[in-house]
Amino acid sequence: MKTLRGIAASRGIAIGPAFHFRRADLSFERYTTKDPAAEWARFQAALQTACEQLAEVYAQAEAESGAEQAAIFQAHALILEDPELLEAVQTAIEEQGLNAEAALSDAVEMYVQMLESLDDEYFSARAADVRDVAARLLRILLGVAESPAEGLTAPSIILARDLTPSDTVLLDKSLVLGFCTAEGGATSHTAILARGLGLPAVVGVGAEVLEIPDGALLVLDGDEGVLLVEPDEKTVEIHRRRQEKASALLAQAQKRAGEPAVTHDGHRVEVVANIGSVAEAEVALESGAEGVGLLRTEFLYMGRSSLPDEEEQYRVYRAITDQFGERPVILRTLDIGGDKELACLDLPREMNPFLGLRAIRLCLARPELFKPQLRAALRAGAGRNLKVMFPMVSTVDEVRAARAILEECRADLLAEGHAVAEEMEIGIMVEVPAAALLADRLASEVDFFSIGTNDLSQYTLAADRTNALVAPLADAFHPAVLRLVRDIITAAHAQGKWVGLCGELAGEPLAIPILLGLGLDEFSMNAPVIPLAKEIIRTLTLDQAREVAAATLELDSPEAVRALVRERLPAVGELADPNF
Ligand code: PEP
Ligand code: MG
């Protein structure tokens, strides 16, 4: 048995075979052939296979997500018939004697450069489509598997160097038992995705994880941050029992999931969900979410080559608010940049993407991107309890500029005769230290704050949340982060504004008493932990929580903070980890 250690990124235990998520290597040799006619025939056969594949993918996408989402694959099929492209390939093969891979790649490069030189978003998106189709043809010519997830037919533990949000679109989640990656930190998006699905994850394990053979038996321990390779029977049995104990505890909490979270002495807080898709909205309701504290709208933009238009966004936002009825739904405007890339947006490469043109900065720089989303939100909010918040705000001017664009959209919509949200609460995420330190000024500009401790920790501790070498430093239990949280809440409350927290900290069992004691009004977390979080709140009194919170602020490390909560509140420690 081999033990690999990493960062515990999502709780729980998985036992099952290894499956590697491998990105395809599409490198090829360039050579001249003696039989250009046969080479052209080989290319045409690849075209035929690509056509068949696309028809299949179209049918699958249509069944899963509807004709609109699937339309992209029809557009891809049309590219396969493009006479200019095909002629360029044929000339290169027949006249220069080039092999099909090289001929295709040269023709595509020329075509793509032409599209990109037009400097227009529509044509850049077409260029991305052409590249996508060319990659499909290359995979066929080289005999490489179509998807990195091809061959995933039995429930498995997914191993990868790292997983981007768009990679995970390719995975059939019903076959995923857990995730283990060589890279990444506790708040990288692999970790968030795993928590959203209620699946265990260990990240930042190092390159050794890539050496494990496919199919090897694994125990993934998301509580301890450990991966056991080929464990003996006794070890498997111990972990199986832990798995059972944890699910019994969760089942117990699930029974009261629909009841409110009220402390022993009658203080009620709101417990809401972080969601990133329509499907997650359902899970959230089943888990007892009292609303949505963070709707990550990026999901609508990912894994596709054209931007969702206002109408499509309106329909999705409306569908989600319909599901929640009277309960609040907080829509976060597009948070792209950092480790979240979009295939449909050709963004410049940056040296430090987390310090770059991210989130609200990008939206303010690109009103043509921002406005359709705001218009869709205003329309979806008509007669609904929808609120909007802006991510990664660092200055007062950004809030004013964003609000001005929102008001412009509102006026346009009214002039066009649309129904719009009349009184929509507007908030910001406080996730940059500058915003935390300036919370008193910002509070007068908005209706509420939602603290984003994932980013607030990485920016406060100057530690990239996705870099396994420093990610453990970006720990939201650090007293430096907790003091900022205290100051943000105090500043907002002084002006009668409410404060939520939607970073991963809100769903951390040991953090819940601290946040309660600091006066947090709304806890927003991944749906699967909601029942447990409510149970924890029910074991506490507000005074108890206040004392613990005050004590943690005087400590000097995240480890000391966790230890203090465990020591003072053993019942919470027990719920945090039934095996502690
Ligand atoms: C955060 O930064 O805490 C947050 C909730 O946003 P995201 O994780 O999507 O950056
Ligand atoms: Mg953030």
Coordinates of C-alpha atoms and ligand atoms in Angstrom, one line a residue, residues 332 335 358 431 455 465, ligand 2:
R332 CA -23.4 37.1 -9.2
D335 CA -16.7 36.3 -12.7
R358 CA -11.0 39.7 -13.8
E431 CA -13.1 39.5 -1.5
D455 CA -10.4 35.1 -2.8
R465 CA -5.4 29.4 -4.3
Ligands
MG2 MG -14.2 34.9 -5.6

